[in-house]
Amino acid sequence: MNQVSVLGVTGSIGTSSLDVISRYPEQYRLYSVAAHSNWQKTAEIVKKFQPEKVAMWNPEAAEKLSKELNCEVLQGMEGLLELCSDKQTDVVINGLVGSVGCLPTIRAIECGKRVGLANKETLVMAGEVIEKKLKENPKAILLPIDSEHSAIFQCLAERPVSEVESIQLTASGGPFRNLPLADFNSITIEQALKHPTWSMGPKITIDSATLMNKGLEVIEAHFLFRVSYDQIKVVVHPQSIIHSMVQFVDGSLMAQLGAPDMRVPIQLSLSYPRRLPLPCERVDLAALQQLSFSAPDFQKFPCLRLAYQAGRRGGTAPAILNAANEVLVPQFLAGKIQFTDIPRLLESCLEDSVIADQPDLNTILTADAQARQLASAKVSASGVLQT
Ligand SMILES: NC(=O)c1ccc[n+]([C@@H]2O[C@H](COP(=O)([O-])OP(=O)(O)OC[C@H]3O[C@@H](n4cnc5c(N)ncnc54)[C@H](OP(=O)(O)O)[C@@H]3O)[C@@H](O)[C@H]2O)c1
């Protein structure tokens, strides 16, 4: 029996994780859960799955949940770290959104856990630190949950990086793939929240519309698979059937296909190297008629260019980009800035930040905090406030 901790249990990844766990009660048990403030949904989950430990980030929500369940509820970062260190936990599924996911990932690695990582922000911020921690803790294993990285992981099938020519990271292109650049200034929140193929939390949905999500995934791929940025190509594939590909040096192109369903990579992160049955939609190739591909438009989606730029610069640049983006996306969702202000202010934050090389964790966390302050100040000073 594998005991599983699901961080971000109330979110989109959390919900899919619960579905997978509940299909295999002889193999997986939900041992602990964490959420931010949605104590009502967490209470329902706890009543149904009876985990041993519960954590809520928000202290008021933790208190309400504790009263509702008549049990101890852990709080804040300490709570998340305790779940990751628990000796009874075998697997941590990190479905937290944002840079808050970084320290729990590190703790889980230090404690030798299997980590199913959906929280890409972890690797964007602290890729080199994570790499070092994995070397120091050979019992720990990090398995990607992002569907693209799960696909690459499967296509690589443990071949050495010297056999890889390039990684072809597929992108749906988001809802504005065909929108003329001239119309980008009038993009509304509702339009940006409508993803054509995936159903996800609000932050990643906006990141998918700006293509920042793909940019973060480029950086994530660099650290996960140790390939250079020149070897990572983004290819727009609107059907989201091919989840990514690996081009090998002999010209063979390996792809992983499947219907867009996050339960597939989540389940694989639990069961790897085995595969378990999953009654999800199958791809009907004959019915598909066509799969299309095109190059991304860096002019319409400057966030993708900025991510390559920050990744190539290295040091704290990706952490700064990520933190500023985490400030700007909620500002867009609150109607305070326009869609096109996201890349504009991001670029300005990168330009105005001092980038540290080979940062340790403290330097990364400081850079993250400073970038948040800078981005907030830029929103206030930018004169684009609509409210
Ligand atoms: N959704 C997808 O299909 C998908 C695909 C690939 C990768 N990812 C990645 O997976 C991560 C989660 O995405 P999502 O779409 O599942 O997001 P989501 O639906 O917004 O869910 C986020 C979850 O994290 C919890 N949370 C947020 N801050 C927390 C904190 N400080 N402490 C404890 N819990 C916290 C939330 O709790 P509350 O509900 O209480 O706020 C919620 O359970 C992101 O990094 C995303 O990029 C998602």
Short mmCIF file of N, CA and C in Angstrom, two decimals, residues 109-263:
data_model
loop_
_atom_site.label_atom_id
_atom_site.label_comp_id
_atom_site.label_asym_id
_atom_site.label_seq_id
_atom_site.Cartn_x
_atom_site.Cartn_y
_atom_site.Cartn_z
N ILE A 109 11.80 15.77 -1.26
CA ILE A 109 13.01 15.15 -1.84
C ILE A 109 13.99 14.81 -0.72
N GLU A 110 14.17 15.76 0.20
CA GLU A 110 15.10 15.51 1.32
C GLU A 110 14.68 14.29 2.14
N CYS A 111 13.38 14.05 2.17
CA CYS A 111 12.88 12.91 2.96
C CYS A 111 12.76 11.65 2.10
N GLY A 112 13.30 11.68 0.89
CA GLY A 112 13.38 10.47 0.06
C GLY A 112 12.06 10.01 -0.52
N LYS A 113 11.14 10.94 -0.72
CA LYS A 113 9.81 10.53 -1.23
C LYS A 113 9.80 10.45 -2.76
N ARG A 114 8.79 9.76 -3.26
CA ARG A 114 8.42 9.88 -4.67
C ARG A 114 7.58 11.15 -4.78
N VAL A 115 7.96 12.03 -5.70
CA VAL A 115 7.20 13.29 -5.84
C VAL A 115 6.59 13.34 -7.24
N GLY A 116 5.28 13.45 -7.30
CA GLY A 116 4.58 13.71 -8.56
C GLY A 116 4.44 15.22 -8.64
N LEU A 117 5.17 15.82 -9.57
CA LEU A 117 5.26 17.29 -9.57
C LEU A 117 4.40 17.92 -10.65
N ALA A 118 3.28 18.53 -10.23
CA ALA A 118 2.50 19.36 -11.16
C ALA A 118 2.96 20.81 -11.03
N ASN A 119 3.43 21.15 -9.84
CA ASN A 119 3.83 22.54 -9.54
C ASN A 119 5.12 22.91 -10.28
N LYS A 120 4.95 23.36 -11.53
CA LYS A 120 6.13 23.64 -12.37
C LYS A 120 6.94 24.79 -11.82
N GLU A 121 6.27 25.67 -11.03
CA GLU A 121 6.97 26.84 -10.49
C GLU A 121 8.19 26.43 -9.67
N THR A 122 8.11 25.25 -9.02
CA THR A 122 9.23 24.72 -8.25
C THR A 122 10.51 24.69 -9.08
N LEU A 123 10.42 24.08 -10.26
CA LEU A 123 11.63 23.90 -11.08
C LEU A 123 12.04 25.20 -11.75
N VAL A 124 11.05 26.05 -12.06
CA VAL A 124 11.38 27.33 -12.68
C VAL A 124 12.21 28.18 -11.71
N MET A 125 11.76 28.20 -10.46
CA MET A 125 12.45 29.01 -9.45
C MET A 125 13.80 28.44 -9.07
N ALA A 126 13.81 27.15 -8.82
CA ALA A 126 14.93 26.56 -8.10
C ALA A 126 15.42 25.28 -8.77
N GLY A 127 15.49 25.28 -10.10
CA GLY A 127 15.87 24.07 -10.83
C GLY A 127 17.20 23.50 -10.39
N GLU A 128 18.20 24.37 -10.22
CA GLU A 128 19.53 23.86 -9.86
C GLU A 128 19.55 23.30 -8.44
N VAL A 129 18.81 23.96 -7.55
CA VAL A 129 18.74 23.49 -6.16
C VAL A 129 18.08 22.11 -6.13
N ILE A 130 17.02 21.95 -6.90
CA ILE A 130 16.30 20.67 -6.93
C ILE A 130 17.21 19.57 -7.49
N GLU A 131 17.93 19.92 -8.53
CA GLU A 131 18.86 18.96 -9.14
C GLU A 131 19.87 18.46 -8.10
N LYS A 132 20.40 19.40 -7.34
CA LYS A 132 21.40 19.07 -6.31
C LYS A 132 20.76 18.18 -5.23
N LYS A 133 19.54 18.56 -4.83
CA LYS A 133 18.86 17.79 -3.77
C LYS A 133 18.59 16.36 -4.24
N LEU A 134 18.25 16.20 -5.51
CA LEU A 134 17.98 14.86 -6.03
C LEU A 134 19.26 14.01 -6.03
N LYS A 135 20.38 14.64 -6.33
CA LYS A 135 21.66 13.90 -6.30
C LYS A 135 22.00 13.51 -4.87
N GLU A 136 21.72 14.40 -3.93
CA GLU A 136 22.06 14.12 -2.52
C GLU A 136 21.11 13.09 -1.89
N ASN A 137 19.93 12.93 -2.49
CA ASN A 137 18.92 12.02 -1.91
C ASN A 137 18.48 11.00 -2.96
N PRO A 138 19.35 10.02 -3.23
CA PRO A 138 19.07 9.10 -4.33
C PRO A 138 17.80 8.27 -4.16
N LYS A 139 17.27 8.21 -2.93
CA LYS A 139 16.02 7.46 -2.73
C LYS A 139 14.82 8.22 -3.32
N ALA A 140 14.97 9.55 -3.38
CA ALA A 140 13.85 10.37 -3.88
C ALA A 140 13.74 10.23 -5.39
N ILE A 141 12.52 10.34 -5.88
CA ILE A 141 12.31 10.31 -7.34
C ILE A 141 11.29 11.38 -7.70
N LEU A 142 11.62 12.14 -8.73
CA LEU A 142 10.75 13.24 -9.16
C LEU A 142 10.13 12.88 -10.50
N LEU A 143 8.82 12.78 -10.54
CA LEU A 143 8.14 12.41 -11.78
C LEU A 143 7.22 13.55 -12.21
N PRO A 144 7.37 13.99 -13.47
CA PRO A 144 6.57 15.15 -13.90
C PRO A 144 5.10 14.80 -14.11
N ILE A 145 4.24 15.72 -13.73
CA ILE A 145 2.80 15.54 -13.96
C ILE A 145 2.32 16.42 -15.11
N ASP A 146 3.01 17.51 -15.35
CA ASP A 146 2.66 18.32 -16.53
C ASP A 146 2.58 17.35 -17.71
N SER A 147 1.50 17.40 -18.49
CA SER A 147 1.31 16.37 -19.52
C SER A 147 2.45 16.38 -20.54
N GLU A 148 2.97 17.56 -20.83
CA GLU A 148 4.06 17.66 -21.81
C GLU A 148 5.32 16.95 -21.29
N HIS A 149 5.63 17.19 -20.02
CA HIS A 149 6.86 16.64 -19.46
C HIS A 149 6.71 15.15 -19.19
N SER A 150 5.50 14.75 -18.86
CA SER A 150 5.24 13.32 -18.72
C SER A 150 5.44 12.65 -20.08
N ALA A 151 4.98 13.31 -21.14
CA ALA A 151 5.15 12.76 -22.50
C ALA A 151 6.63 12.65 -22.84
N ILE A 152 7.40 13.68 -22.54
CA ILE A 152 8.84 13.67 -22.86
C ILE A 152 9.52 12.56 -22.06
N PHE A 153 9.15 12.49 -20.80
CA PHE A 153 9.70 11.45 -19.91
C PHE A 153 9.45 10.06 -20.51
N GLN A 154 8.24 9.85 -21.02
CA GLN A 154 7.89 8.55 -21.60
C GLN A 154 8.64 8.30 -22.91
N CYS A 155 8.76 9.36 -23.74
CA CYS A 155 9.46 9.21 -25.02
C CYS A 155 10.95 8.97 -24.81
N LEU A 156 11.52 9.62 -23.82
CA LEU A 156 12.95 9.45 -23.55
C LEU A 156 13.26 8.03 -23.11
N ALA A 157 12.33 7.47 -22.34
CA ALA A 157 12.50 6.09 -21.84
C ALA A 157 13.92 5.86 -21.32
N GLU A 158 14.41 6.81 -20.57
CA GLU A 158 15.71 6.72 -19.90
C GLU A 158 16.91 6.65 -20.85
N ARG A 159 16.76 7.08 -22.11
CA ARG A 159 17.90 7.18 -23.00
C ARG A 159 18.77 8.35 -22.54
N PRO A 160 20.08 8.28 -22.76
CA PRO A 160 20.94 9.39 -22.31
C PRO A 160 20.70 10.66 -23.13
N VAL A 161 20.98 11.77 -22.51
CA VAL A 161 20.73 13.08 -23.13
C VAL A 161 21.58 13.24 -24.41
N SER A 162 22.70 12.52 -24.47
CA SER A 162 23.56 12.61 -25.67
C SER A 162 22.86 12.07 -26.92
N GLU A 163 21.80 11.29 -26.74
CA GLU A 163 21.07 10.75 -27.89
C GLU A 163 19.91 11.66 -28.32
N VAL A 164 19.73 12.74 -27.57
CA VAL A 164 18.60 13.64 -27.86
C VAL A 164 19.07 14.81 -28.71
N GLU A 165 18.36 15.02 -29.83
CA GLU A 165 18.67 16.20 -30.66
C GLU A 165 17.86 17.39 -30.18
N SER A 166 16.57 17.17 -29.99
CA SER A 166 15.72 18.26 -29.50
C SER A 166 14.48 17.71 -28.82
N ILE A 167 13.87 18.60 -28.05
CA ILE A 167 12.58 18.28 -27.43
C ILE A 167 11.55 19.18 -28.10
N GLN A 168 10.47 18.58 -28.52
CA GLN A 168 9.41 19.36 -29.18
C GLN A 168 8.24 19.45 -28.20
N LEU A 169 8.17 20.60 -27.59
CA LEU A 169 7.15 20.83 -26.55
C LEU A 169 5.89 21.34 -27.24
N THR A 170 4.81 20.58 -27.18
CA THR A 170 3.61 21.03 -27.89
C THR A 170 2.82 22.04 -27.04
N ALA A 171 2.14 22.93 -27.73
CA ALA A 171 1.33 23.97 -27.09
C ALA A 171 0.01 24.05 -27.81
N SER A 172 -1.09 24.14 -27.06
CA SER A 172 -2.38 24.26 -27.76
C SER A 172 -2.47 25.61 -28.49
N GLY A 173 -1.71 26.57 -27.99
CA GLY A 173 -1.76 27.91 -28.59
C GLY A 173 -2.72 28.82 -27.84
N GLY A 174 -3.53 28.23 -26.96
CA GLY A 174 -4.44 29.03 -26.13
C GLY A 174 -5.59 29.64 -26.93
N PRO A 175 -6.44 30.42 -26.26
CA PRO A 175 -7.63 30.94 -26.94
C PRO A 175 -7.35 32.05 -27.96
N PHE A 176 -6.11 32.59 -27.96
CA PHE A 176 -5.85 33.75 -28.83
C PHE A 176 -4.89 33.44 -29.97
N ARG A 177 -4.80 32.16 -30.27
CA ARG A 177 -3.89 31.70 -31.32
C ARG A 177 -4.18 32.41 -32.65
N ASN A 178 -5.49 32.56 -32.95
CA ASN A 178 -5.85 33.15 -34.24
C ASN A 178 -6.27 34.61 -34.15
N LEU A 179 -6.17 35.19 -32.96
CA LEU A 179 -6.58 36.59 -32.82
C LEU A 179 -5.50 37.51 -33.39
N PRO A 180 -5.90 38.48 -34.22
CA PRO A 180 -4.88 39.40 -34.74
C PRO A 180 -4.24 40.22 -33.61
N LEU A 181 -2.96 40.50 -33.76
CA LEU A 181 -2.21 41.24 -32.73
C LEU A 181 -2.91 42.55 -32.37
N ALA A 182 -3.52 43.18 -33.36
CA ALA A 182 -4.16 44.48 -33.14
C ALA A 182 -5.31 44.38 -32.13
N ASP A 183 -5.87 43.18 -31.96
CA ASP A 183 -7.01 43.02 -31.05
C ASP A 183 -6.59 42.61 -29.63
N PHE A 184 -5.31 42.42 -29.41
CA PHE A 184 -4.86 41.93 -28.10
C PHE A 184 -5.16 42.93 -26.97
N ASN A 185 -5.20 44.21 -27.31
CA ASN A 185 -5.45 45.23 -26.28
C ASN A 185 -6.85 45.15 -25.69
N SER A 186 -7.77 44.53 -26.43
CA SER A 186 -9.15 44.49 -25.93
C SER A 186 -9.55 43.11 -25.38
N ILE A 187 -8.57 42.26 -25.11
CA ILE A 187 -8.88 40.92 -24.55
C ILE A 187 -9.50 41.07 -23.17
N THR A 188 -10.62 40.37 -22.95
CA THR A 188 -11.29 40.46 -21.65
C THR A 188 -10.88 39.28 -20.76
N ILE A 189 -11.21 39.41 -19.46
CA ILE A 189 -10.90 38.35 -18.50
C ILE A 189 -11.63 37.07 -18.91
N GLU A 190 -12.91 37.21 -19.26
CA GLU A 190 -13.72 36.04 -19.61
C GLU A 190 -13.12 35.30 -20.82
N GLN A 191 -12.70 36.07 -21.82
CA GLN A 191 -12.09 35.44 -23.01
C GLN A 191 -10.81 34.70 -22.63
N ALA A 192 -10.02 35.31 -21.77
CA ALA A 192 -8.73 34.71 -21.40
C ALA A 192 -8.93 33.46 -20.54
N LEU A 193 -10.05 33.39 -19.84
CA LEU A 193 -10.30 32.23 -18.97
C LEU A 193 -10.87 31.02 -19.72
N LYS A 194 -11.14 31.21 -21.02
CA LYS A 194 -11.72 30.09 -21.80
C LYS A 194 -10.62 29.34 -22.54
N HIS A 195 -10.13 28.26 -21.93
CA HIS A 195 -9.09 27.49 -22.62
C HIS A 195 -9.74 26.51 -23.59
N PRO A 196 -9.19 26.43 -24.83
CA PRO A 196 -9.86 25.58 -25.84
C PRO A 196 -9.86 24.08 -25.54
N THR A 197 -8.84 23.55 -24.84
CA THR A 197 -8.80 22.09 -24.67
C THR A 197 -8.71 21.60 -23.24
N TRP A 198 -8.12 22.36 -22.32
CA TRP A 198 -7.92 21.87 -20.96
C TRP A 198 -8.79 22.64 -19.97
N SER A 199 -9.22 21.93 -18.92
CA SER A 199 -9.95 22.60 -17.84
C SER A 199 -9.01 22.66 -16.64
N MET A 200 -8.63 23.89 -16.22
CA MET A 200 -7.57 24.04 -15.22
C MET A 200 -7.90 25.18 -14.29
N GLY A 201 -7.06 25.36 -13.26
CA GLY A 201 -7.22 26.47 -12.34
C GLY A 201 -6.99 27.80 -13.05
N PRO A 202 -7.45 28.94 -12.44
CA PRO A 202 -7.40 30.23 -13.13
C PRO A 202 -6.00 30.72 -13.48
N LYS A 203 -5.01 30.46 -12.59
CA LYS A 203 -3.67 31.01 -12.87
C LYS A 203 -3.06 30.36 -14.11
N ILE A 204 -3.11 29.03 -14.17
CA ILE A 204 -2.52 28.34 -15.32
C ILE A 204 -3.33 28.61 -16.60
N THR A 205 -4.62 28.88 -16.44
CA THR A 205 -5.44 29.19 -17.63
C THR A 205 -4.99 30.53 -18.24
N ILE A 206 -4.74 31.51 -17.40
CA ILE A 206 -4.25 32.79 -17.93
C ILE A 206 -2.83 32.62 -18.49
N ASP A 207 -2.02 31.85 -17.77
CA ASP A 207 -0.65 31.58 -18.28
C ASP A 207 -0.71 30.87 -19.64
N SER A 208 -1.74 30.07 -19.86
CA SER A 208 -1.87 29.40 -21.15
C SER A 208 -2.28 30.39 -22.23
N ALA A 209 -3.05 31.38 -21.85
CA ALA A 209 -3.49 32.39 -22.83
C ALA A 209 -2.34 33.32 -23.22
N THR A 210 -1.43 33.62 -22.29
CA THR A 210 -0.29 34.50 -22.62
C THR A 210 0.88 33.69 -23.19
N LEU A 211 0.77 32.36 -23.13
CA LEU A 211 1.85 31.40 -23.43
C LEU A 211 2.97 31.44 -22.40
N MET A 212 2.74 32.16 -21.28
CA MET A 212 3.72 32.08 -20.19
C MET A 212 3.80 30.65 -19.67
N ASN A 213 2.67 29.95 -19.68
CA ASN A 213 2.68 28.56 -19.23
C ASN A 213 3.69 27.76 -20.06
N LYS A 214 3.69 27.98 -21.36
CA LYS A 214 4.64 27.24 -22.22
C LYS A 214 6.06 27.69 -21.90
N GLY A 215 6.20 28.99 -21.63
CA GLY A 215 7.53 29.50 -21.27
C GLY A 215 8.03 28.85 -19.99
N LEU A 216 7.16 28.75 -18.99
CA LEU A 216 7.56 28.11 -17.72
C LEU A 216 7.90 26.64 -17.99
N GLU A 217 7.16 26.03 -18.91
CA GLU A 217 7.42 24.62 -19.24
C GLU A 217 8.75 24.43 -19.95
N VAL A 218 9.15 25.44 -20.74
CA VAL A 218 10.46 25.37 -21.39
C VAL A 218 11.55 25.30 -20.31
N ILE A 219 11.43 26.16 -19.31
CA ILE A 219 12.42 26.18 -18.22
C ILE A 219 12.35 24.88 -17.43
N GLU A 220 11.13 24.42 -17.18
CA GLU A 220 10.93 23.15 -16.46
C GLU A 220 11.62 22.00 -17.22
N ALA A 221 11.45 21.97 -18.54
CA ALA A 221 12.05 20.90 -19.36
C ALA A 221 13.57 20.97 -19.30
N HIS A 222 14.11 22.18 -19.31
CA HIS A 222 15.56 22.35 -19.24
C HIS A 222 16.12 21.67 -17.99
N PHE A 223 15.45 21.89 -16.86
CA PHE A 223 15.97 21.32 -15.61
C PHE A 223 15.63 19.84 -15.45
N LEU A 224 14.47 19.45 -15.94
CA LEU A 224 14.08 18.03 -15.78
C LEU A 224 14.94 17.11 -16.65
N PHE A 225 15.22 17.56 -17.88
CA PHE A 225 15.84 16.64 -18.84
C PHE A 225 17.27 17.03 -19.22
N ARG A 226 17.80 18.09 -18.61
CA ARG A 226 19.18 18.53 -18.82
C ARG A 226 19.50 18.77 -20.30
N VAL A 227 18.59 19.40 -21.01
CA VAL A 227 18.86 19.78 -22.40
C VAL A 227 19.02 21.30 -22.44
N SER A 228 19.77 21.78 -23.43
CA SER A 228 20.00 23.23 -23.53
C SER A 228 18.72 23.91 -24.05
N TYR A 229 18.65 25.21 -23.87
CA TYR A 229 17.47 25.93 -24.36
C TYR A 229 17.38 25.88 -25.88
N ASP A 230 18.53 25.81 -26.56
CA ASP A 230 18.50 25.71 -28.02
C ASP A 230 17.86 24.39 -28.47
N GLN A 231 17.91 23.40 -27.61
CA GLN A 231 17.34 22.08 -27.97
C GLN A 231 15.84 21.98 -27.66
N ILE A 232 15.28 23.00 -27.02
CA ILE A 232 13.85 22.92 -26.67
C ILE A 232 13.06 23.79 -27.65
N LYS A 233 12.24 23.13 -28.44
CA LYS A 233 11.43 23.85 -29.45
C LYS A 233 9.96 23.78 -29.04
N VAL A 234 9.28 24.89 -29.20
CA VAL A 234 7.83 24.89 -28.94
C VAL A 234 7.11 24.77 -30.27
N VAL A 235 6.16 23.85 -30.34
CA VAL A 235 5.39 23.70 -31.58
C VAL A 235 3.89 23.78 -31.22
N VAL A 236 3.20 24.65 -31.93
CA VAL A 236 1.76 24.83 -31.66
C VAL A 236 0.98 23.68 -32.31
N HIS A 237 0.18 23.05 -31.46
CA HIS A 237 -0.58 21.86 -31.91
C HIS A 237 -1.96 21.96 -31.24
N PRO A 238 -2.90 22.63 -31.93
CA PRO A 238 -4.17 23.01 -31.28
C PRO A 238 -5.01 21.85 -30.77
N GLN A 239 -4.85 20.65 -31.32
CA GLN A 239 -5.72 19.54 -30.91
C GLN A 239 -5.33 18.96 -29.54
N SER A 240 -4.15 19.28 -29.05
CA SER A 240 -3.64 18.75 -27.75
C SER A 240 -3.76 17.23 -27.67
N ILE A 241 -3.42 16.55 -28.76
CA ILE A 241 -3.44 15.08 -28.77
C ILE A 241 -2.03 14.53 -28.58
N ILE A 242 -1.09 15.18 -29.30
CA ILE A 242 0.33 14.84 -29.05
C ILE A 242 0.77 15.71 -27.88
N HIS A 243 1.21 15.07 -26.81
CA HIS A 243 1.52 15.85 -25.60
C HIS A 243 2.93 16.37 -25.57
N SER A 244 3.79 15.86 -26.41
CA SER A 244 5.13 16.37 -26.70
C SER A 244 5.91 15.28 -27.38
N MET A 245 7.09 15.66 -27.88
CA MET A 245 7.89 14.70 -28.68
C MET A 245 9.36 14.86 -28.35
N VAL A 246 10.10 13.79 -28.65
CA VAL A 246 11.56 13.86 -28.54
C VAL A 246 12.13 13.48 -29.89
N GLN A 247 12.97 14.37 -30.42
CA GLN A 247 13.70 14.08 -31.66
C GLN A 247 15.06 13.52 -31.27
N PHE A 248 15.35 12.29 -31.68
CA PHE A 248 16.64 11.68 -31.35
C PHE A 248 17.66 11.98 -32.45
N VAL A 249 18.93 11.75 -32.13
CA VAL A 249 20.01 12.11 -33.06
C VAL A 249 19.98 11.31 -34.36
N ASP A 250 19.30 10.15 -34.35
CA ASP A 250 19.23 9.36 -35.59
C ASP A 250 18.03 9.75 -36.44
N GLY A 251 17.35 10.83 -36.06
CA GLY A 251 16.23 11.31 -36.87
C GLY A 251 14.88 10.74 -36.45
N SER A 252 14.88 9.79 -35.51
CA SER A 252 13.60 9.25 -35.04
C SER A 252 12.89 10.27 -34.15
N LEU A 253 11.61 10.44 -34.42
CA LEU A 253 10.82 11.38 -33.61
C LEU A 253 9.81 10.56 -32.82
N MET A 254 9.94 10.55 -31.50
CA MET A 254 9.02 9.79 -30.65
C MET A 254 7.99 10.75 -30.07
N ALA A 255 6.72 10.33 -30.13
CA ALA A 255 5.65 11.18 -29.60
C ALA A 255 4.80 10.39 -28.63
N GLN A 256 4.18 11.06 -27.69
CA GLN A 256 3.20 10.40 -26.82
C GLN A 256 1.85 11.05 -27.10
N LEU A 257 0.86 10.23 -27.41
CA LEU A 257 -0.47 10.74 -27.75
C LEU A 257 -1.48 10.29 -26.71
N GLY A 258 -2.54 11.03 -26.59
CA GLY A 258 -3.63 10.63 -25.71
C GLY A 258 -4.65 11.76 -25.65
N ALA A 259 -5.86 11.43 -25.21
CA ALA A 259 -6.87 12.48 -25.04
C ALA A 259 -6.39 13.39 -23.91
N PRO A 260 -6.73 14.69 -23.97
CA PRO A 260 -6.28 15.58 -22.90
C PRO A 260 -6.99 15.26 -21.58
N ASP A 261 -6.30 14.59 -20.68
CA ASP A 261 -6.87 14.18 -19.39
C ASP A 261 -5.72 14.06 -18.39
N MET A 262 -5.70 14.94 -17.40
CA MET A 262 -4.58 14.99 -16.47
C MET A 262 -4.46 13.74 -15.60
N ARG A 263 -5.52 12.93 -15.56
CA ARG A 263 -5.42 11.71 -14.75
C ARG A 263 -4.36 10.77 -15.30
#
